[in-house]
PDB file of C-alpha atoms in Angstrom:
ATOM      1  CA  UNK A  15     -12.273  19.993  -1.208  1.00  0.00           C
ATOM      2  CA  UNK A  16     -13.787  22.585  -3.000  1.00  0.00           C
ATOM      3  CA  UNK A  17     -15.044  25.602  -0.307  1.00  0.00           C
ATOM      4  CA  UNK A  18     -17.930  27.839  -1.028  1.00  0.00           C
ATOM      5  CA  UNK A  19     -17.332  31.592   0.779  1.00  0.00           C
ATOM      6  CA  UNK A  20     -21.093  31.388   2.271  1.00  0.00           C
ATOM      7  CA  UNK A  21     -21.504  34.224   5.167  1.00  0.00           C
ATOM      8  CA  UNK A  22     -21.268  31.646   7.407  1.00  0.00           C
ATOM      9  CA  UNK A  23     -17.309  30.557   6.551  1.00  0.00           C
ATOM     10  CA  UNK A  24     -16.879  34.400   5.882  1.00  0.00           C
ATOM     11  CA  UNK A  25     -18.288  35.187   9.416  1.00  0.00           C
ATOM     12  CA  UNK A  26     -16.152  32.181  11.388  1.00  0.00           C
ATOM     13  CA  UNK A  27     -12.758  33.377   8.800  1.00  0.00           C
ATOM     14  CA  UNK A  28     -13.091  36.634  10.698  1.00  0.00           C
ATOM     15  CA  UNK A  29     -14.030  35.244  14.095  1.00  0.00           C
ATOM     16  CA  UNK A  30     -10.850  32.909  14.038  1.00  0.00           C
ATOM     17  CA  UNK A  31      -8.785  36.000  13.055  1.00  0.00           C
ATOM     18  CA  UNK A  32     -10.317  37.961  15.867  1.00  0.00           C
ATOM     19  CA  UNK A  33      -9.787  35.319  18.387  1.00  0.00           C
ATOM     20  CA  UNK A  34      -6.674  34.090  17.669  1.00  0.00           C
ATOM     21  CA  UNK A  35      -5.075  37.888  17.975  1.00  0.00           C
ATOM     22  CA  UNK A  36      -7.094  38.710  21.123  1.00  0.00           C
ATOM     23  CA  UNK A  37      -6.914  35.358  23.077  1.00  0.00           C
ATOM     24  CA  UNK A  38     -11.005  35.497  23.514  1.00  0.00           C
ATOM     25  CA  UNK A  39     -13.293  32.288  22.767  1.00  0.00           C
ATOM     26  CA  UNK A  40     -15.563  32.741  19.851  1.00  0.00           C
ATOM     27  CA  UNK A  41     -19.036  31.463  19.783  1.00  0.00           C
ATOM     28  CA  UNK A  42     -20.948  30.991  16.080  1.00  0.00           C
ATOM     29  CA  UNK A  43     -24.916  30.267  17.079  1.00  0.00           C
ATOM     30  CA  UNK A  44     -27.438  29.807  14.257  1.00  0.00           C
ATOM     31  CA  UNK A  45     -30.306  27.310  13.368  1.00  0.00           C
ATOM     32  CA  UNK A  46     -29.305  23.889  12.527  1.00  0.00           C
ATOM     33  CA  UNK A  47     -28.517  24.214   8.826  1.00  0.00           C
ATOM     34  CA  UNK A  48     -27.242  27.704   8.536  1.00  0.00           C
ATOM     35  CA  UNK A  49     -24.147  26.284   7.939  1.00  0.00           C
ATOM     36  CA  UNK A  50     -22.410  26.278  11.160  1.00  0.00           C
ATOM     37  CA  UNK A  51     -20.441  22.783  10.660  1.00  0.00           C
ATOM     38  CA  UNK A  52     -19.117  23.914   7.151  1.00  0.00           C
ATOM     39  CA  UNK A  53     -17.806  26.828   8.578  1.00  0.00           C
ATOM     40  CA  UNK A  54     -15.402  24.832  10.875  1.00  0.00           C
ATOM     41  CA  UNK A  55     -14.688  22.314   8.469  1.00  0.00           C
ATOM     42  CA  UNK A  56     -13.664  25.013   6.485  1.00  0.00           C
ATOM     43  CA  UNK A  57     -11.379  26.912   9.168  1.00  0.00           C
ATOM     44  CA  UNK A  58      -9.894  23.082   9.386  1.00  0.00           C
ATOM     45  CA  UNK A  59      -8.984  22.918   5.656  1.00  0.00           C
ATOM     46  CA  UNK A  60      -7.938  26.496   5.299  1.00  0.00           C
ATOM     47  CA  UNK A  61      -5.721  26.194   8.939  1.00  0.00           C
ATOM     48  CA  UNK A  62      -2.437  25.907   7.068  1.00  0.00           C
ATOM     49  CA  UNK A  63      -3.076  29.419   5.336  1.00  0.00           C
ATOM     50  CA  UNK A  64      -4.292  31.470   8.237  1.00  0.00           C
ATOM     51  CA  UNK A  65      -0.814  31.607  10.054  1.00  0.00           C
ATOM     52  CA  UNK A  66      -1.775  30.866  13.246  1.00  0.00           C
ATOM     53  CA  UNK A  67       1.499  28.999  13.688  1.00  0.00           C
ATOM     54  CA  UNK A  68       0.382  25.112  13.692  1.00  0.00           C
ATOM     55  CA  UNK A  69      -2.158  22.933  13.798  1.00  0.00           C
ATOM     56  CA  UNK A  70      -5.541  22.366  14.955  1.00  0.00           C
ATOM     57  CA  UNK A  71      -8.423  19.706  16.300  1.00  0.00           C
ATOM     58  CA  UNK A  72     -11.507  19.629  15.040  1.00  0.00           C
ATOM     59  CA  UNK A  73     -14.352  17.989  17.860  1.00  0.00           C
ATOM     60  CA  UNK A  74     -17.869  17.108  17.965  1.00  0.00           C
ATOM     61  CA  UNK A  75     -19.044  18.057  21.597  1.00  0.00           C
ATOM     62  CA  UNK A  76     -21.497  14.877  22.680  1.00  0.00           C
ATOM     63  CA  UNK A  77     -24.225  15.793  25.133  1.00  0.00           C
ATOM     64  CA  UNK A  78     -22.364  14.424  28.636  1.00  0.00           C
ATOM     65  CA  UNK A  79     -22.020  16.320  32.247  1.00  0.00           C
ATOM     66  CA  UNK A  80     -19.600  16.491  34.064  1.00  0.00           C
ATOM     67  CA  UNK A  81     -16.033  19.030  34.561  1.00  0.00           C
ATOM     68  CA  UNK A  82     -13.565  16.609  33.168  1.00  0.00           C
ATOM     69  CA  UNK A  83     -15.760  15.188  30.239  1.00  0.00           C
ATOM     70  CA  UNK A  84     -14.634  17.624  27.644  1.00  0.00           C
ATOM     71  CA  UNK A  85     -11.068  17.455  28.494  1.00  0.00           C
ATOM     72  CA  UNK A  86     -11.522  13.409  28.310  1.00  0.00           C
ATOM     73  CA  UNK A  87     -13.505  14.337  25.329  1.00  0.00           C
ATOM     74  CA  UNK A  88      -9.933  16.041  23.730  1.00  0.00           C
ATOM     75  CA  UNK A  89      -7.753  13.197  25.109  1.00  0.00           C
ATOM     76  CA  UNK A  90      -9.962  10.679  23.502  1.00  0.00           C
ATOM     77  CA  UNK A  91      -9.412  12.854  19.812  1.00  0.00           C
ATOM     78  CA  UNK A  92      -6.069  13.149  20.290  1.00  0.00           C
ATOM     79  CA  UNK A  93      -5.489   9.320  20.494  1.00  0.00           C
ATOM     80  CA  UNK A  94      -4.085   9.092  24.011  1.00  0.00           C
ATOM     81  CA  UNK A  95      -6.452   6.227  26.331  1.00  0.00           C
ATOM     82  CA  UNK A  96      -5.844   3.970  28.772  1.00  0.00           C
ATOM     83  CA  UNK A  97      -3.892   4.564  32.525  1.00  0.00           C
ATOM     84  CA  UNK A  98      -4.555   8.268  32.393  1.00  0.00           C
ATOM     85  CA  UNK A  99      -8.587   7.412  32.259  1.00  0.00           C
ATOM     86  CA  UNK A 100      -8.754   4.353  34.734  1.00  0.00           C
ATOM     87  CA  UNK A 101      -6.629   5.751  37.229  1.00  0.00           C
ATOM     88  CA  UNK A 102      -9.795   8.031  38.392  1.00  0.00           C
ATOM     89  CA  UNK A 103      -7.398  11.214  37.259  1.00  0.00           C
ATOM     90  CA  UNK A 104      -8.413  14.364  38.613  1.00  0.00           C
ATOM     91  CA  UNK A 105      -8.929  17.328  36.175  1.00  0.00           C
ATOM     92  CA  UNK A 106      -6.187  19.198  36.935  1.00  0.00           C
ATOM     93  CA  UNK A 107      -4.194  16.032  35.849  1.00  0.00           C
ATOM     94  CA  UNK A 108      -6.196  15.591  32.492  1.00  0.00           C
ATOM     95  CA  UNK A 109      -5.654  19.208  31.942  1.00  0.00           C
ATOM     96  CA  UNK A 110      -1.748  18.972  32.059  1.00  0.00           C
ATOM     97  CA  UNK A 111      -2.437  15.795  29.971  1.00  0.00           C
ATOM     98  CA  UNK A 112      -3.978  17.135  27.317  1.00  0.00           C
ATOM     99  CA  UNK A 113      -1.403  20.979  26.797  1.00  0.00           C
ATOM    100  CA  UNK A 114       1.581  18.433  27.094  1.00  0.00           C
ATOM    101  CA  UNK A 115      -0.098  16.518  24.211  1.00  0.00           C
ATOM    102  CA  UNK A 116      -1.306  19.638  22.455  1.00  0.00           C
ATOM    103  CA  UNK A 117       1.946  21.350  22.910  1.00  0.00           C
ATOM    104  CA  UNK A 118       3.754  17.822  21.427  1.00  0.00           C
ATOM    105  CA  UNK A 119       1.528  18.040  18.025  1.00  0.00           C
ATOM    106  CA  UNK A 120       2.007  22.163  17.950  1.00  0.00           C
ATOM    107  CA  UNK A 121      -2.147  22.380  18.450  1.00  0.00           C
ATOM    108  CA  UNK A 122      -3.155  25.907  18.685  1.00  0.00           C
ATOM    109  CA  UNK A 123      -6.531  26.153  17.647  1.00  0.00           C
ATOM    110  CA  UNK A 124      -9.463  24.440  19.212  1.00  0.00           C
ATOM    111  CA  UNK A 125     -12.920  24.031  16.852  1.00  0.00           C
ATOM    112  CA  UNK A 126     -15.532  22.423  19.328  1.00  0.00           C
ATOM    113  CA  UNK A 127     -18.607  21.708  16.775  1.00  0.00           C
ATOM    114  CA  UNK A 128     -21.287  21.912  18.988  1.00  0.00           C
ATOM    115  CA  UNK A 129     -21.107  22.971  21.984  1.00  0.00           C
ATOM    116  CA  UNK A 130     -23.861  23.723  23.717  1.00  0.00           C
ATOM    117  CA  UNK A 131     -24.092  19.775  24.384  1.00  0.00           C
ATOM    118  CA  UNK A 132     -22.020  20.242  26.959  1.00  0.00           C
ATOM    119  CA  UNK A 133     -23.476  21.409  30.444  1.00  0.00           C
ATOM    120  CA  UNK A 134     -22.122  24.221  32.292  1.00  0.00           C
ATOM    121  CA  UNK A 135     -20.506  22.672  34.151  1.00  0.00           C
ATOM    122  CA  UNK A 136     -18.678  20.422  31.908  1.00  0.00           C
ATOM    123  CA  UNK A 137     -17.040  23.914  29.930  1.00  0.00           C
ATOM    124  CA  UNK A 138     -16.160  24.574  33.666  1.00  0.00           C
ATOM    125  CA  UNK A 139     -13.370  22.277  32.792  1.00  0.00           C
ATOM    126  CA  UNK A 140     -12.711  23.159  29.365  1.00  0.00           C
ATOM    127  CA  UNK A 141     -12.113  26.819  30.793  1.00  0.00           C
ATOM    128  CA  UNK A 142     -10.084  25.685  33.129  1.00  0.00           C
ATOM    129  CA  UNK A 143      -7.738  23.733  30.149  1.00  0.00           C
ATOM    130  CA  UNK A 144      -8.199  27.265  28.323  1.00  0.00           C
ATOM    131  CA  UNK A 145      -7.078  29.251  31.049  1.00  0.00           C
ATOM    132  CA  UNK A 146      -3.569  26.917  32.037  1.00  0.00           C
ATOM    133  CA  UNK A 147      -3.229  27.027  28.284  1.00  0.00           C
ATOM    134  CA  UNK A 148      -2.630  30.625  27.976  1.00  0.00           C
ATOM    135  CA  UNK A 149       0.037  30.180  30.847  1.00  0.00           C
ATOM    136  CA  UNK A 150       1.716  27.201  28.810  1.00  0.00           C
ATOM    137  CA  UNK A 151       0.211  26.727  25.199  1.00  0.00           C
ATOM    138  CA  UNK A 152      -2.053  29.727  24.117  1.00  0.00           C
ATOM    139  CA  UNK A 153      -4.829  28.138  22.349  1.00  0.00           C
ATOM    140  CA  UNK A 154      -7.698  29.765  19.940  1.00  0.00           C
ATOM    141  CA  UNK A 155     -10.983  27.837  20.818  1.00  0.00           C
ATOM    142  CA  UNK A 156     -13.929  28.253  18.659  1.00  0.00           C
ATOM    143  CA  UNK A 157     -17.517  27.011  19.012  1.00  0.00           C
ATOM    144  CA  UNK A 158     -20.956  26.640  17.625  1.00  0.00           C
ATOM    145  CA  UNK A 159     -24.376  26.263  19.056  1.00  0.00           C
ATOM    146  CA  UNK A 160     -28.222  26.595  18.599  1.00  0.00           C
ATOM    147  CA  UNK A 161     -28.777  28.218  21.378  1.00  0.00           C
ATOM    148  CA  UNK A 162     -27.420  31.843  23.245  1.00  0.00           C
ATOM    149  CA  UNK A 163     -23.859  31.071  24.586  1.00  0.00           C
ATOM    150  CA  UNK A 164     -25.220  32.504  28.152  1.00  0.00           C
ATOM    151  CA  UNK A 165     -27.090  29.273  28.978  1.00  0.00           C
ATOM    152  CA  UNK A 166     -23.528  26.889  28.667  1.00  0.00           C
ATOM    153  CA  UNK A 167     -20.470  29.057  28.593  1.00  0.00           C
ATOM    154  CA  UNK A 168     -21.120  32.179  30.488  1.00  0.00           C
ATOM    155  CA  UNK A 169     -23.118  30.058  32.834  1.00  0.00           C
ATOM    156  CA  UNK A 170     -20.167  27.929  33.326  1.00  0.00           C
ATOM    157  CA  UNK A 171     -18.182  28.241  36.964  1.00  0.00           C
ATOM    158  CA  UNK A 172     -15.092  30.171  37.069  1.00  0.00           C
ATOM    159  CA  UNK A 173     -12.612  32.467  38.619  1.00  0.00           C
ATOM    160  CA  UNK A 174     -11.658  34.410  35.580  1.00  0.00           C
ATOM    161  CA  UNK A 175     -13.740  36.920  33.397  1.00  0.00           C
ATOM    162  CA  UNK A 176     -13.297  36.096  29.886  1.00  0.00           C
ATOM    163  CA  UNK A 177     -14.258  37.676  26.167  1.00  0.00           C
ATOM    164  CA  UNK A 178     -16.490  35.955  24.117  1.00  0.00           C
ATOM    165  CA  UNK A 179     -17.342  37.053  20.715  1.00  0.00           C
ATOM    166  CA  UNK A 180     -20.848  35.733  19.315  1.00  0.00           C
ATOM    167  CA  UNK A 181     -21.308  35.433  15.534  1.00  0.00           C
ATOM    168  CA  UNK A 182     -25.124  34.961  14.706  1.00  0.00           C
ATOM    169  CA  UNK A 183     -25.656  32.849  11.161  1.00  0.00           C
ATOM    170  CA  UNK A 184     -28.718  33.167   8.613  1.00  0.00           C
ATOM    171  CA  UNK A 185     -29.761  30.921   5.739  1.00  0.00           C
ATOM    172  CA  UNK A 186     -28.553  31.288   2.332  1.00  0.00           C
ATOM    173  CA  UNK A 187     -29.450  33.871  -0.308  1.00  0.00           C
ATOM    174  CA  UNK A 188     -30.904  32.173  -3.406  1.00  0.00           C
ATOM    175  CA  UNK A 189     -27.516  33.517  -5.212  1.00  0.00           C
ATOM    176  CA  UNK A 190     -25.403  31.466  -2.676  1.00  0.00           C
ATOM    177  CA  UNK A 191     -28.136  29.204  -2.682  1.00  0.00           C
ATOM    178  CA  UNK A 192     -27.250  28.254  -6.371  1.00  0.00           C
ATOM    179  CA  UNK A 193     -23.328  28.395  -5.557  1.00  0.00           C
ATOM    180  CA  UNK A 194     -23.684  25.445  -3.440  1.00  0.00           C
ATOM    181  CA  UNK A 195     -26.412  23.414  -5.306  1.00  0.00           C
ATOM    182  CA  UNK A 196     -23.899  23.864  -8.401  1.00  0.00           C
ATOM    183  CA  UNK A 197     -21.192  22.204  -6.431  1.00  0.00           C
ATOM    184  CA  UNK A 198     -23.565  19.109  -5.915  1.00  0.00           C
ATOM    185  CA  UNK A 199     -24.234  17.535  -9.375  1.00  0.00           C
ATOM    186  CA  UNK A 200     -24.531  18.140 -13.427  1.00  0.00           C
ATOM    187  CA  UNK A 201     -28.249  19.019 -13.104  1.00  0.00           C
ATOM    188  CA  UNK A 202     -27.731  22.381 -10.514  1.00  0.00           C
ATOM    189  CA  UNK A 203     -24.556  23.311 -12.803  1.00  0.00           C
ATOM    190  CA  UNK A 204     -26.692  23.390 -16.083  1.00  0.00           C
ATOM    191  CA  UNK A 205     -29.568  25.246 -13.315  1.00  0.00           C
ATOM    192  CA  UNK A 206     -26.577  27.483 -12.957  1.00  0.00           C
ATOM    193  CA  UNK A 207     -25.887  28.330 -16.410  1.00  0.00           C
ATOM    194  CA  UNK A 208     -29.352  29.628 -17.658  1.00  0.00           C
ATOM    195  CA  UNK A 209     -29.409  31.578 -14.366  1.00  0.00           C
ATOM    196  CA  UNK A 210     -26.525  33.552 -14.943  1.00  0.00           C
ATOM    197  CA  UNK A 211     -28.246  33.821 -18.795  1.00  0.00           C
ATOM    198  CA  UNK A 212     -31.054  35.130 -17.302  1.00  0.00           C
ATOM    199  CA  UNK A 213     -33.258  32.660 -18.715  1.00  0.00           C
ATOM    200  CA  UNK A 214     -36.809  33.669 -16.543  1.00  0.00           C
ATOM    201  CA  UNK A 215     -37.806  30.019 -16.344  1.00  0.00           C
ATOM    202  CA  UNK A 216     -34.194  29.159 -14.238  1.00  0.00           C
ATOM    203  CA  UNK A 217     -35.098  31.664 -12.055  1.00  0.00           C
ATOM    204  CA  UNK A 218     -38.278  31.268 -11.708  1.00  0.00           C
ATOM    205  CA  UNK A 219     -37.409  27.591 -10.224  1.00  0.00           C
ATOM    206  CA  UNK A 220     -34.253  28.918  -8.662  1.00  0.00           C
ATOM    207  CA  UNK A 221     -36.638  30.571  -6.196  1.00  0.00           C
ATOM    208  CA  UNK A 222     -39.024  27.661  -5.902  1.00  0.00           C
ATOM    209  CA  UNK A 223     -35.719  25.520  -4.905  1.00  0.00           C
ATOM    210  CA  UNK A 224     -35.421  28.425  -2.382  1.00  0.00           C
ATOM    211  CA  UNK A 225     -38.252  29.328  -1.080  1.00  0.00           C
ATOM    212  CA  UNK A 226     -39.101  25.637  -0.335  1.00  0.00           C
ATOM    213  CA  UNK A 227     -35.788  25.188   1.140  1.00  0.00           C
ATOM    214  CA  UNK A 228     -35.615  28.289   2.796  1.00  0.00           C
ATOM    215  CA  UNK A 229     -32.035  28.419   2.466  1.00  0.00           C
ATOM    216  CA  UNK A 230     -31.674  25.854   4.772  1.00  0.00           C
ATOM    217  CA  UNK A 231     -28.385  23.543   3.538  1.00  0.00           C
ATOM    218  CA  UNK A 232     -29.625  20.038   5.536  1.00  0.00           C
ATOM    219  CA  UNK A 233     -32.883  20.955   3.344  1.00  0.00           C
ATOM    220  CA  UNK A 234     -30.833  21.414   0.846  1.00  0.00           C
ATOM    221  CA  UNK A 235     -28.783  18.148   0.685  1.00  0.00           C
ATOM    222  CA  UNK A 236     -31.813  16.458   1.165  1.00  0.00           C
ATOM    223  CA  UNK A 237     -33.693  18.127  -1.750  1.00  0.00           C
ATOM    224  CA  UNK A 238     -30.504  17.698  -4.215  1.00  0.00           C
ATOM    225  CA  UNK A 239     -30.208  13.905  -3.133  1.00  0.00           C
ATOM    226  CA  UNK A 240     -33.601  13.014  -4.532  1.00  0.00           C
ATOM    227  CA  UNK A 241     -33.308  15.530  -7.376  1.00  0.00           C
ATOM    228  CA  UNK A 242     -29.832  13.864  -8.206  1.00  0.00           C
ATOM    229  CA  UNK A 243     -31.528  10.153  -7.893  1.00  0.00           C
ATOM    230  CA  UNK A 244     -34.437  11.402 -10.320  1.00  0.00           C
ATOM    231  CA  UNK A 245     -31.749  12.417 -12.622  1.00  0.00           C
ATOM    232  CA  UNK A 246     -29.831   9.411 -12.888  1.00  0.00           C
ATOM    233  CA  UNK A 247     -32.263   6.857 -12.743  1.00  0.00           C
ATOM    234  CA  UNK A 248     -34.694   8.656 -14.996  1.00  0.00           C
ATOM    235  CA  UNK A 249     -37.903   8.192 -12.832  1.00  0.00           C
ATOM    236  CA  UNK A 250     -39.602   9.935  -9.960  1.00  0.00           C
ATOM    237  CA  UNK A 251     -38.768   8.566  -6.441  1.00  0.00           C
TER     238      UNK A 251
END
């Protein structure tokens, strides 16, 4: 996988770093589209280089209540079902379920794509798994969202203060705008060339492709999609 250095990876690199040597949570919030998902996927692929000392999980929060769903949630990624869930386990059980599974695959870092789904009360129980986890299995969690981290996390009950450290993402620049579009098909790469020639027409459409994209990378992937279909089959769709 080829992994374009947009502020947003740039901005959740040095969140990670931060995190991981402070034991705080860090929250990335941005539009949908400012890159947010990429910037975890990214942390995922580069997790072998950061030396944080083993592995991670990378989750997509679903929008469910409830204090034990995201630990279930975990469980459920990590491959372990059955007794532990019919059984009616409490959370303090599903918490020591999931560090004795976490500390058994040497998972230290936590990417919860995001997580404002969840309700309050729901990271309720994910704090609690973060707070036995520094006790047993020090974990770096890390988490996106649309919308302030005051309406899900801070809002969630709990005995302990804790640091959070909010990111805030933008939209691409038309320069990194071109970066990515490059990365997406022969057209954008020959865009790319007469850009960097400085050929006025390139860059006149470079900023068309921006401005009516507004930096935006599902607008983006949407725009290069039909762009790339007009290109191979030679017609307008």
């Amino acid at each position: 996988m080829n992994i374009i250095t947009t502020p947003s990876v740039r901005q959740a690199l040095d969140l990670f770093r931060h995190c991981h040597a402070t034991r705080s949570i860090g929250v990335i919030i941005g539009a949908n589209g400012t890159g947010k998902t990429v910037a975890l996927r990214s942390l995922v692929e580069r997790h072998p280089r950061l030396e944080a000392g083993g592995g991670c999980l990378y989750l997509r929060c679903c929008s469910n209540q409830g204090p034990t769903r995201g630990v279930k949630d975990l469980l459920e990624e990590l491959g372990c079902r059955g007794a532990i869930f019919r059984s009616g386990a409490t959370l303090q059980i599903l918490v020591k379920a999931v560090i004795r599974e976490l500390r058994k695959r040497e998972v230290v870092s936590l990417f919860l794509d995001e997580g404002d789904q969840w309700a309050a009360e729901t990271w309720s129980g994910m704090l609690a798994l973060y707070d036995m986890c520094l006790e047993e299995h020090p974990v770096t969690i890390l988490t996106t969202g649309i919308t302030p981290p005051e309406r899900w996390i801070s809002g969630a009950p709990s005995g302990q203060s804790r640091t959070l450290r909010v990111e805030t993402v933008a939209n691409l620049t038309p320069e990194l705008t071109l970066a990515v579009l490059r990365e997406w098909g022969e057209p954008f790469q020959a865009l790319a060339e007469r850009v960097n020639a400085k050929d006025p027409d390139a860059v006149k459409l470079l900023r068309v492709i921006h401005r009516g994209t507004a930096g935006n990378l599902r607008r983006m992937r949407f725009f290069a999609t039909l762009a790339m279909m007009e290109h191979l089959f030679g017609r307008r769709v």
